[in-house]
Amino acid sequence: MNIKSLDFLKNTDNLNDSELIELTLSNFLRHDKKLYDVLFDSMSYSVSAGGKRVRPMLTMEFAKLCGGSRRAAAVFGSAVEFIHTYSLIHDDLPCMDNDDMRRGKPSNHIAFSEDTALLAGDALQSLAFEVMLCDDAVSLVGADACVKAASVLAYFCGADGMVGGQVIDLLYENKSANEEIITEIHLLKTAALIKAACMMGAIISGADKIQLKAAEKYAECIGLTFQIVDDILDVTSTAEELGKPIGSDEENNKSTLVSLLGIDKCRELSEKYTNEAISALKTFEGDTKTLEDFALKLLNRRN
Amino acid sequence: MNIKSLDFLKNTDNLNDSELIELTLSNFLRHDKKLYDVLFDSMSYSVSAGGKRVRPMLTMEFAKLCGGSRRAAAVFGSAVEFIHTYSLIHDDLPCMDNDDMRRGKPSNHIAFSEDTALLAGDALQSLAFEVMLCDDAVSLVGADACVKAASVLAYFCGADGMVGGQVIDLLYENKSANEEIITEIHLLKTAALIKAACMMGAIISGADKIQLKAAEKYAECIGLTFQIVDDILDVTSTAEELGKPIGSDEENNKSTLVSLLGIDKCRELSEKYTNEAISALKTFEGDTKTLEDFALKLLNRRN
């Protein structure tokens, strides 16, 4: 068996966090399978399609905050990024959002084919668990932390988390939703995976229950903020500034918190969540400036 | 968090293996999510669609052979069954085999919708990992065994295993393949998940490396036999006996070992593999009759 090796992580002290994450992502996609390299090409295509690596960076920040290893954070952060990437590939498929473009490039199923894209997504989900559970990951953080971190990701990416959120979102595509339902969609579809990213960083670094709860709270609040700001920008921004068409929610008859509560109330709400996110960080003794800045950046973003 | 509880496994000593597996499968699909019960309905629809539970039964047999717990075997066997089920749902999708029927019932995407079927498959994969890594599973077999078993499943169900096999199969759909390639497809597409099933039963029961190797060998040989017999029956059986159309491989211009080597040589090959499977069982001290009989049943099946 060719269970993933983490040898490539040796002598990486000189890399910054971002470089370490990119190195880890690309190494997990290396292969010697000439017979069907199209599968790995398809997986790599989407993983390297210019995502901002928000989730692995969050794993990294919480790991550092809890005194954990950057290498371990790169491994578990990659797992979250693989899950995020698979969800984007499946989201773009014709039977879902039917999007031909993603981040300015042809979607996976356009660049490859629908069947390959489907299978690449499936394989990325398996890969996420494979890298978190390989022998070298156990050596890095211990079996208990591996199990706990991987179980948190499994929970938050599945029916009780991200996938559940996608299903509710589909159910309310052409149906009006109330505030509670929209918030539930935001919590599951977006915040759940961010929770996993933050909590996993804490778990693999030996965080206690209170710290873990704080990581979850921070993640939930920035996840909710992200979605509300998204809905605000869809109304207030220009297509040029946003880099994608505006007014899509109204056009699609989609209920959003903005259409239900108005822009002012939504701005208020997103500020409240951001304050709560920053407050949650007080539990930690270390330097939380990067995470505070990130929360504020999400609140104040223009695109 | 509502990480799976295994409380339902208390007081189940009176259940036989098959009942214990069904109980476990159905309990893992219980939920309180009224807002999007269609997702769980869709997952349950395919899990309860009359599969023969070959993989969980193999997990159970190897667990018993290695002195392990039947309850733990039901949990890890369910995980394999969830992976198997997700692969069938995705296989049937229009962008893959486009099959409207599965086991005499409408396929998942016909009974529900394409997007729901896609997401139900995705969620079943997550669920597989969730149940293997929950706190109660750790209590049953320990964190080390949980990690090891789940990592084996992740490896064999992903790009290096089942999904990889599906990709090769797609690549050679209308292209002639040689014996080596066809065997590789059989190994990855079919034998890989059977390997995971057998090896996981051994792992959670504290098997040593030699026993683990024997479990893998048995699984590989019965997996290969299963596929060769499938190809033989496609040529020699009647549609009535087989319960599905015959001659489909020839009609689809599909290279099979039968078309390459002829029926006699294939019968010989399947007998050789079956003998090797049965030989591999000699490593174990316990009663291997059920596993021997199962290997022979696969060899001699008529449908």
XYZ file of C-alpha atoms in Angstrom:
606
model
C 0.000 0.000 0.000
C 1.067 3.498 -0.843
C -0.542 5.268 2.136
C 0.590 8.887 2.041
C 4.042 9.677 3.324
C 4.866 13.024 4.883
C 8.597 12.881 4.093
C 8.234 16.021 2.011
C 7.603 17.970 5.217
C 11.185 17.479 6.377
C 13.352 20.609 6.209
C 10.482 23.006 5.591
C 11.195 25.401 8.465
C 12.207 28.097 6.001
C 8.803 28.083 4.280
C 6.100 30.522 5.331
C 2.633 29.207 6.163
C 1.266 29.749 2.714
C 4.201 28.026 1.008
C 3.949 25.133 3.445
C 0.269 24.663 2.633
C 0.873 24.787 -1.136
C 3.715 22.282 -0.828
C 1.495 19.962 1.173
C -1.463 20.194 -1.171
C 0.658 19.485 -4.231
C 2.534 16.615 -2.630
C -0.682 14.854 -1.688
C -1.667 14.920 -5.344
C 1.566 13.407 -6.643
C 1.044 9.978 -8.141
C 2.592 7.310 -10.331
C -0.630 6.173 -11.974
C 0.064 6.680 -15.681
C -2.852 4.434 -16.622
C -5.380 6.973 -15.369
C -3.502 10.203 -14.763
C -6.570 12.105 -15.982
C -8.142 11.549 -12.546
C -5.198 13.153 -10.749
C -5.002 15.895 -13.376
C -8.655 16.657 -12.757
C -8.206 16.674 -8.969
C -5.091 18.892 -9.241
C -6.767 21.224 -11.717
C -9.370 22.295 -9.176
C -7.123 22.193 -6.107
C -4.628 24.503 -7.831
C -7.287 26.755 -9.394
C -6.385 29.789 -7.330
C -8.382 29.377 -4.150
C -7.416 31.706 -1.323
C -6.756 28.798 1.064
C -8.906 30.457 3.714
C -9.676 27.172 5.449
C -6.131 25.744 5.690
C -4.867 29.156 6.833
C -7.467 29.083 9.618
C -6.355 25.586 10.613
C -2.784 26.893 10.675
C -3.638 29.964 12.771
C -5.542 27.991 15.388
C -2.799 25.377 15.508
C -0.192 28.062 16.146
C -2.423 29.746 18.719
C -2.711 26.466 20.635
C 1.005 25.738 20.427
C 0.710 23.058 17.738
C 2.905 22.050 14.834
C 2.779 23.931 11.532
C 3.424 20.701 9.648
C 0.480 18.952 11.206
C -1.650 22.012 10.492
C -0.623 21.880 6.846
C -1.744 18.248 6.657
C -5.117 18.723 8.348
C -5.636 22.060 6.604
C -5.078 20.338 3.263
C -7.781 17.858 4.167
C -10.283 20.704 4.646
C -9.175 22.263 1.369
C -9.736 18.948 -0.444
C -13.269 18.802 0.976
C -13.900 22.420 -0.023
C -12.571 21.739 -3.535
C -14.678 18.603 -4.011
C -17.764 20.574 -2.993
C -17.006 23.253 -5.602
C -16.513 20.642 -8.346
C -19.811 18.928 -7.510
C -21.576 22.306 -7.092
C -20.629 23.334 -10.620
C -21.967 20.141 -12.244
C -24.896 20.494 -14.674
C -27.275 18.745 -12.267
C -26.381 21.307 -9.582
C -25.565 24.958 -10.374
C -24.468 24.168 -13.942
C -21.636 26.695 -13.856
C -19.222 26.599 -16.775
C -16.712 28.908 -15.127
C -15.061 28.930 -11.715
C -12.543 31.560 -10.652
C -12.151 32.725 -14.246
C -11.319 29.272 -15.587
C -13.494 26.556 -17.103
C -15.150 24.459 -14.393
C -13.761 21.008 -13.834
C -16.441 19.229 -15.855
C -15.850 21.624 -18.773
C -12.058 21.234 -18.656
C -12.405 17.454 -18.292
C -15.801 15.769 -18.497
C -18.779 15.340 -16.253
C -17.960 11.794 -15.238
C -14.326 12.642 -14.519
C -15.358 15.711 -12.505
C -17.821 13.678 -10.456
C -15.164 11.062 -9.699
C -12.464 13.653 -9.007
C -14.758 15.170 -6.377
C -15.425 11.756 -4.879
C -11.714 10.966 -4.774
C -10.873 14.322 -3.174
C -13.231 13.514 -0.329
C -11.508 10.147 0.234
C -8.102 11.822 -0.037
C -9.024 14.246 2.744
C -9.530 11.347 5.135
C -6.548 9.416 3.832
C -4.084 12.201 4.598
C -5.460 12.834 8.097
C -5.277 9.148 9.008
C -1.966 8.088 7.463
C 0.779 6.654 9.700
C 2.848 9.823 9.465
C -0.086 11.978 10.585
C -0.474 9.692 13.593
C 3.238 10.138 14.321
C 2.816 13.912 14.190
C -0.182 14.376 16.494
C -1.091 10.960 17.930
C -3.968 8.633 17.108
C -6.427 10.291 19.494
C -6.050 13.705 17.860
C -6.186 12.170 14.363
C -9.481 10.453 15.156
C -10.962 13.521 16.823
C -9.950 15.923 14.058
C -11.051 13.617 11.257
C -14.365 12.931 12.984
C -15.033 16.666 13.279
C -14.379 17.082 9.556
C -16.565 14.075 8.688
C -19.400 15.506 10.758
C -19.218 19.050 9.438
C -18.801 18.119 5.783
C -21.648 15.601 5.612
C -25.408 15.419 6.049
C -25.308 17.338 9.359
C -23.067 20.020 7.862
C -22.030 21.221 4.421
C -23.999 18.729 2.325
C -27.061 19.270 4.493
C -26.776 22.998 3.842
C -26.589 22.436 0.104
C -29.749 20.359 0.247
C -31.700 23.034 2.155
C -30.387 25.637 -0.279
C -31.696 23.566 -3.208
C -35.061 23.054 -1.504
C -35.513 26.817 -1.114
C -34.201 27.780 -4.533
C -37.543 29.016 -5.793
C -39.376 29.167 -2.505
C -39.375 31.984 0.019
C -37.424 31.237 3.173
C -37.596 32.947 6.558
C -34.684 34.291 8.593
C -34.306 31.083 10.564
C -34.024 28.931 7.460
C -31.600 31.266 5.716
C -29.417 31.338 8.811
C -29.509 27.535 8.934
C -28.355 27.417 5.301
C -25.485 29.804 6.109
C -24.554 27.793 9.185
C -24.466 24.475 7.395
C -23.421 25.355 3.872
C -20.670 27.815 4.791
C -19.917 27.985 8.505
C -19.749 24.222 9.085
C -16.574 23.658 7.067
C -14.991 26.794 8.551
C -15.796 25.396 11.989
C -14.056 22.164 11.041
C -10.998 24.085 9.803
C -10.636 26.114 13.026
C -11.489 23.277 15.403
C -9.103 20.856 13.717
C -6.232 23.316 14.172
C -7.094 23.454 17.863
C -7.610 19.698 18.242
C -4.304 18.648 16.702
C -2.575 21.117 19.017
C -3.996 19.734 22.243
C -6.547 22.483 22.876
C -8.864 22.058 25.851
C -12.663 22.024 25.617
C -13.019 25.753 26.304
C -10.540 26.635 23.572
C -12.274 24.261 21.198
C -15.608 25.906 21.917
C -14.040 29.315 21.298
C -12.588 28.168 17.969
C -16.046 26.919 16.986
C -17.669 30.208 18.019
C -15.136 32.296 16.078
C -15.656 30.115 13.007
C -19.432 30.253 13.219
C -19.435 34.026 13.504
C -17.044 34.672 10.630
C -18.928 32.133 8.507
C -22.222 33.925 9.111
C -20.577 37.308 8.483
C -19.111 36.065 5.213
C -22.541 35.035 3.912
C -24.345 38.193 5.000
C -21.661 40.374 3.416
C -21.987 38.253 0.286
C -25.703 39.006 0.131
C -25.127 42.729 0.825
C -22.527 42.984 -1.952
C -24.904 41.263 -4.361
C -27.172 44.322 -3.946
C -24.746 47.196 -3.321
C -21.681 46.370 -5.372
C -21.011 46.757 -9.086
C -20.290 43.742 -11.257
C -16.850 45.218 -11.946
C -15.968 45.557 -8.273
C -17.381 42.156 -7.357
C -15.836 40.290 -10.290
C -19.107 38.450 -10.910
C -22.661 39.420 -11.930
C -24.604 41.352 -9.283
C -28.299 41.137 -8.485
C -28.236 37.369 -9.004
C -30.189 36.660 -5.819
C -33.089 38.906 -6.791
C -33.016 37.563 -10.337
C -33.204 34.012 -8.992
C -36.053 34.931 -6.617
C -33.788 33.919 -3.824
C -34.702 34.960 -0.287
C -31.700 36.462 1.486
C -31.313 38.176 4.816
C -30.990 41.421 2.836
C -34.332 40.943 1.099
C -35.954 40.017 4.419
C -34.327 42.466 6.842
C -32.920 45.241 4.674
C -29.340 46.375 4.232
C -28.988 48.402 7.432
C -30.134 45.607 9.687
C -27.811 43.191 7.833
C -24.821 45.498 8.284
C -25.676 45.642 11.989
C -25.937 41.870 12.158
C -22.621 41.286 10.426
C -20.929 43.752 12.792
C -22.450 41.954 15.758
C -21.141 38.588 14.528
C -17.709 40.043 13.876
C -17.547 41.438 17.401
C -18.569 38.059 18.773
C -15.883 36.360 16.689
C -13.223 38.701 18.033
C -14.515 38.310 21.593
C -14.262 34.542 21.318
C -10.528 34.897 20.692
C -10.018 36.317 24.208
C -9.993 32.722 25.489
C -6.552 32.261 23.956
C -3.382 33.545 25.549
C -1.326 33.860 22.375
C -1.307 36.518 19.678
C -4.718 36.585 17.985
C -4.096 39.639 15.783
C -4.078 37.696 12.497
C -7.444 36.118 13.310
C -8.908 39.445 14.455
C -7.715 41.116 11.265
C -9.151 38.305 9.201
C -12.582 38.700 10.813
C -12.494 42.453 10.103
C -11.317 41.852 6.540
C -14.310 39.587 5.894
C -16.640 42.232 7.337
C -15.201 45.093 5.322
C -14.480 43.334 2.032
C -15.711 44.861 -1.201
C -15.514 41.761 -3.343
C -22.533 18.114 18.143
C -24.555 15.053 17.415
C -21.645 12.724 16.624
C -23.065 9.234 16.245
C -23.871 7.323 19.381
C -23.693 3.543 19.528
C -26.179 3.168 22.363
C -28.430 1.141 20.085
C -25.845 -1.645 20.156
C -26.564 -2.402 23.811
C -28.452 -5.647 24.443
C -28.049 -6.979 20.919
C -26.506 -10.340 21.818
C -29.666 -12.115 20.690
C -29.413 -10.770 17.138
C -27.707 -12.762 14.427
C -24.983 -11.127 12.322
C -27.305 -10.079 9.557
C -29.842 -8.537 11.958
C -27.057 -6.727 13.789
C -25.794 -5.217 10.523
C -29.283 -4.091 9.454
C -29.902 -2.552 12.866
C -26.612 -0.670 12.664
C -27.163 0.587 9.132
C -30.634 1.864 9.922
C -29.611 3.517 13.198
C -26.825 5.442 11.510
C -29.429 6.907 9.165
C -31.798 8.069 11.898
C -32.079 11.821 12.105
C -34.112 14.697 13.463
C -33.650 17.019 10.492
C -37.200 17.743 9.377
C -36.036 20.747 7.351
C -34.275 18.531 4.828
C -35.401 14.981 5.475
C -35.296 14.350 1.725
C -31.500 13.954 2.010
C -31.806 11.228 4.639
C -34.703 9.639 2.740
C -32.525 9.506 -0.343
C -29.571 8.025 1.561
C -31.825 5.453 3.268
C -33.575 4.575 0.005
C -30.375 3.249 -1.521
C -28.900 1.759 1.645
C -32.082 -0.254 2.204
C -32.553 -1.174 -1.468
C -31.932 -4.860 -0.958
C -28.184 -5.202 -1.188
C -26.791 -8.541 -0.081
C -24.500 -6.883 2.508
C -21.553 -8.893 1.188
C -18.997 -6.371 2.434
C -20.255 -5.923 6.022
C -20.670 -9.691 6.303
C -17.012 -10.075 5.289
C -15.981 -7.494 7.887
C -17.999 -9.471 10.437
C -16.473 -12.829 9.461
C -12.909 -11.574 9.653
C -13.610 -9.822 12.939
C -14.955 -13.060 14.426
C -12.044 -15.040 12.991
C -9.591 -12.698 14.720
C -11.462 -12.745 18.019
C -12.976 -9.290 17.643
C -16.299 -7.807 18.646
C -19.407 -8.302 16.522
C -20.629 -4.827 17.451
C -17.466 -3.154 16.255
C -17.655 -5.220 13.071
C -21.213 -4.010 12.486
C -20.025 -0.402 12.781
C -17.025 -0.711 10.473
C -18.941 -3.011 8.120
C -21.658 -0.371 7.852
C -19.006 2.140 6.838
C -17.975 -0.080 3.914
C -21.611 -0.554 2.947
C -22.139 3.231 2.926
C -19.155 3.617 0.586
C -20.462 0.824 -1.648
C -23.913 2.416 -1.715
C -22.591 5.882 -2.540
C -20.624 4.382 -5.436
C -23.768 2.737 -6.821
C -25.757 5.994 -6.588
C -23.041 7.951 -8.400
C -22.529 5.111 -10.920
C -26.181 5.247 -11.936
C -26.187 9.021 -12.577
C -26.843 10.192 -16.153
C -23.239 11.414 -16.552
C -21.987 7.931 -15.622
C -23.860 4.729 -16.568
C -27.224 6.498 -16.826
C -29.111 3.579 -15.319
C -32.748 4.192 -14.441
C -33.116 0.980 -12.503
C -31.082 -0.645 -9.742
C -32.037 -3.962 -8.137
C -35.481 -3.813 -9.713
C -36.283 -0.367 -8.296
C -35.883 3.122 -9.756
C -32.341 4.405 -9.288
C -31.813 7.048 -6.647
C -31.788 9.966 -9.096
C -35.054 8.706 -10.638
C -36.767 8.209 -7.286
C -35.474 11.582 -6.046
C -33.585 13.931 -8.373
C -30.118 14.138 -9.807
C -28.903 16.808 -7.411
C -30.298 15.001 -4.384
C -28.755 11.717 -5.533
C -25.368 13.354 -6.034
C -25.495 14.887 -2.553
C -26.828 11.697 -0.944
C -23.803 9.870 -2.353
C -21.471 12.570 -1.056
C -23.071 12.455 2.388
C -22.869 8.656 2.528
C -19.124 8.867 1.996
C -18.805 11.351 4.886
C -21.089 9.207 7.029
C -18.813 6.198 6.518
C -15.932 8.082 8.122
C -18.097 9.655 10.789
C -19.280 6.331 12.166
C -15.795 4.788 12.199
C -14.335 7.758 14.056
C -17.044 8.568 16.597
C -16.242 8.478 20.316
C -18.157 5.248 20.822
C -16.214 3.519 18.044
C -12.995 4.583 19.772
C -14.348 3.130 23.015
C -15.047 -0.155 21.243
C -11.722 -0.768 19.507
C -9.327 2.013 20.543
C -8.075 5.036 18.629
C -5.207 3.198 16.943
C -7.490 0.609 15.368
C -10.025 3.280 14.386
C -7.352 5.264 12.564
C -5.868 2.207 10.896
C -9.214 0.795 9.750
C -10.521 4.136 8.507
C -7.274 4.850 6.681
C -7.496 1.497 4.901
C -11.022 2.309 3.785
C -10.015 5.829 2.677
C -7.173 4.396 0.625
C -9.134 1.611 -1.039
C -12.210 3.689 -1.843
C -10.379 6.638 -3.404
C -8.106 7.443 -6.306
C -5.791 4.502 -5.564
C -8.742 2.131 -5.255
C -12.405 2.046 -6.228
C -12.652 5.485 -7.827
C -9.414 4.874 -9.717
C -10.901 1.657 -11.087
C -14.005 3.473 -12.250
C -11.866 5.990 -14.099
C -9.873 3.288 -15.918
C -13.122 1.527 -16.747
C -14.485 4.743 -18.299
C -11.258 5.313 -20.227
C -11.511 1.854 -21.813
C -15.237 1.923 -22.436
C -14.910 1.968 -26.211
C -11.262 1.028 -26.472
C -9.756 -2.437 -26.460
C -7.944 -3.307 -23.256
C -5.378 -6.027 -22.636
C -5.397 -8.626 -19.868
C -3.233 -6.482 -17.575
C -5.529 -3.484 -17.839
C -8.706 -5.491 -17.347
C -7.210 -7.145 -14.282
C -6.237 -3.712 -12.945
C -9.847 -2.543 -13.409
C -11.112 -5.614 -11.534
C -8.569 -5.103 -8.769
C -9.404 -1.450 -8.225
C -13.068 -1.213 -9.109
C -14.190 -4.366 -7.313
C -11.489 -6.032 -5.237
C -10.278 -2.842 -3.488
C -13.428 -2.296 -1.441
C -13.668 -6.000 -0.637
C -10.075 -5.815 0.592
C -11.029 -2.904 2.829
C -14.009 -4.856 4.197
C -11.945 -7.927 5.070
C -8.900 -6.029 6.352
C -10.988 -3.739 8.548
C -12.569 -6.740 10.242
C -9.077 -8.029 10.980
C -7.681 -4.639 12.057
C -10.406 -3.841 14.592
C -9.867 -7.278 16.098
C -6.161 -6.876 16.703
C -4.939 -9.071 13.850
C -1.193 -9.258 13.268
C 0.502 -8.335 9.987
C 0.469 -11.884 8.636
C -3.265 -12.239 9.280
C -3.873 -8.849 7.713
C -1.949 -9.896 4.627
C -4.000 -13.110 4.462
C -7.262 -11.165 4.733
C -6.093 -8.940 1.878
C -5.126 -11.942 -0.250
C -8.463 -13.680 0.326
C -10.305 -10.475 -0.570
C -8.263 -9.875 -3.700
C -8.837 -13.419 -4.958
C -12.587 -13.482 -4.347
C -12.871 -10.003 -5.880
C -11.121 -11.146 -9.048
C -13.188 -14.332 -9.142
C -16.388 -12.342 -8.795
C -15.552 -10.213 -11.823
C -14.414 -13.087 -14.046
C -17.549 -15.084 -13.222
C -19.567 -11.957 -14.014
C -17.991 -11.804 -17.459
C -18.495 -15.545 -18.032
C -22.181 -15.343 -17.075
C -22.650 -12.410 -19.436
C -21.810 -14.851 -22.266
C -23.112 -18.206 -21.016
C -26.209 -17.382 -18.987
C -29.720 -16.552 -20.071
C -31.272 -13.193 -19.273
C -33.880 -15.032 -17.209
C -31.337 -16.841 -15.102
C -29.142 -13.766 -14.667
C -31.969 -11.360 -13.899
C -30.461 -8.763 -16.247
C -29.737 -8.514 -19.983
C -26.954 -10.807 -21.236
C -24.382 -10.089 -23.924
C -24.044 -6.513 -22.731
C -20.240 -6.588 -22.803
C -20.094 -7.657 -26.458
C -22.809 -5.172 -27.363
C -20.837 -2.385 -25.666
C -17.620 -3.451 -27.427
C -16.188 -4.021 -24.013
C -12.992 -6.036 -23.731
C -13.328 -8.685 -21.031
C -11.088 -11.512 -19.955
C -13.609 -13.828 -21.650
C -13.288 -12.050 -24.988
C -9.486 -12.065 -24.669
C -8.796 -15.506 -23.186
C -11.924 -17.534 -23.895
C -14.309 -19.176 -21.478
C -12.251 -22.258 -20.614
C -9.189 -20.270 -19.642
C -11.373 -17.905 -17.583
C -12.986 -20.804 -15.732
C -9.499 -22.090 -14.975
C -8.409 -18.671 -13.770
C -11.402 -18.215 -11.487
C -10.792 -21.668 -9.988
C -7.145 -20.774 -9.408
C -8.112 -17.565 -7.603
C -10.695 -19.373 -5.515
C -8.117 -21.952 -4.448
C -5.733 -19.159 -3.527
C -8.451 -17.440 -1.494
C -9.171 -20.614 0.433
C -5.449 -21.262 0.930
C -4.995 -17.794 2.391
C -7.463 -18.695 5.141
C -5.074 -21.363 6.492
C -3.234 -18.571 8.332
C -6.155 -18.336 10.758
C -6.679 -20.766 13.615
C -10.440 -20.343 13.926
C -13.275 -21.793 11.873
C -13.001 -20.514 8.312
C -15.807 -22.608 6.838
C -18.158 -19.659 6.209
C -15.451 -17.806 4.288
C -14.477 -20.936 2.321
C -18.104 -21.560 1.421
C -18.509 -17.950 0.380
C -15.529 -18.150 -1.986
C -16.977 -21.312 -3.542
C -20.414 -19.750 -3.797
C -18.978 -16.814 -5.759
C -17.180 -19.241 -8.071
C -20.203 -21.424 -8.722
C -22.941 -18.813 -8.830
C -25.357 -18.772 -11.753
C -26.598 -15.222 -11.328
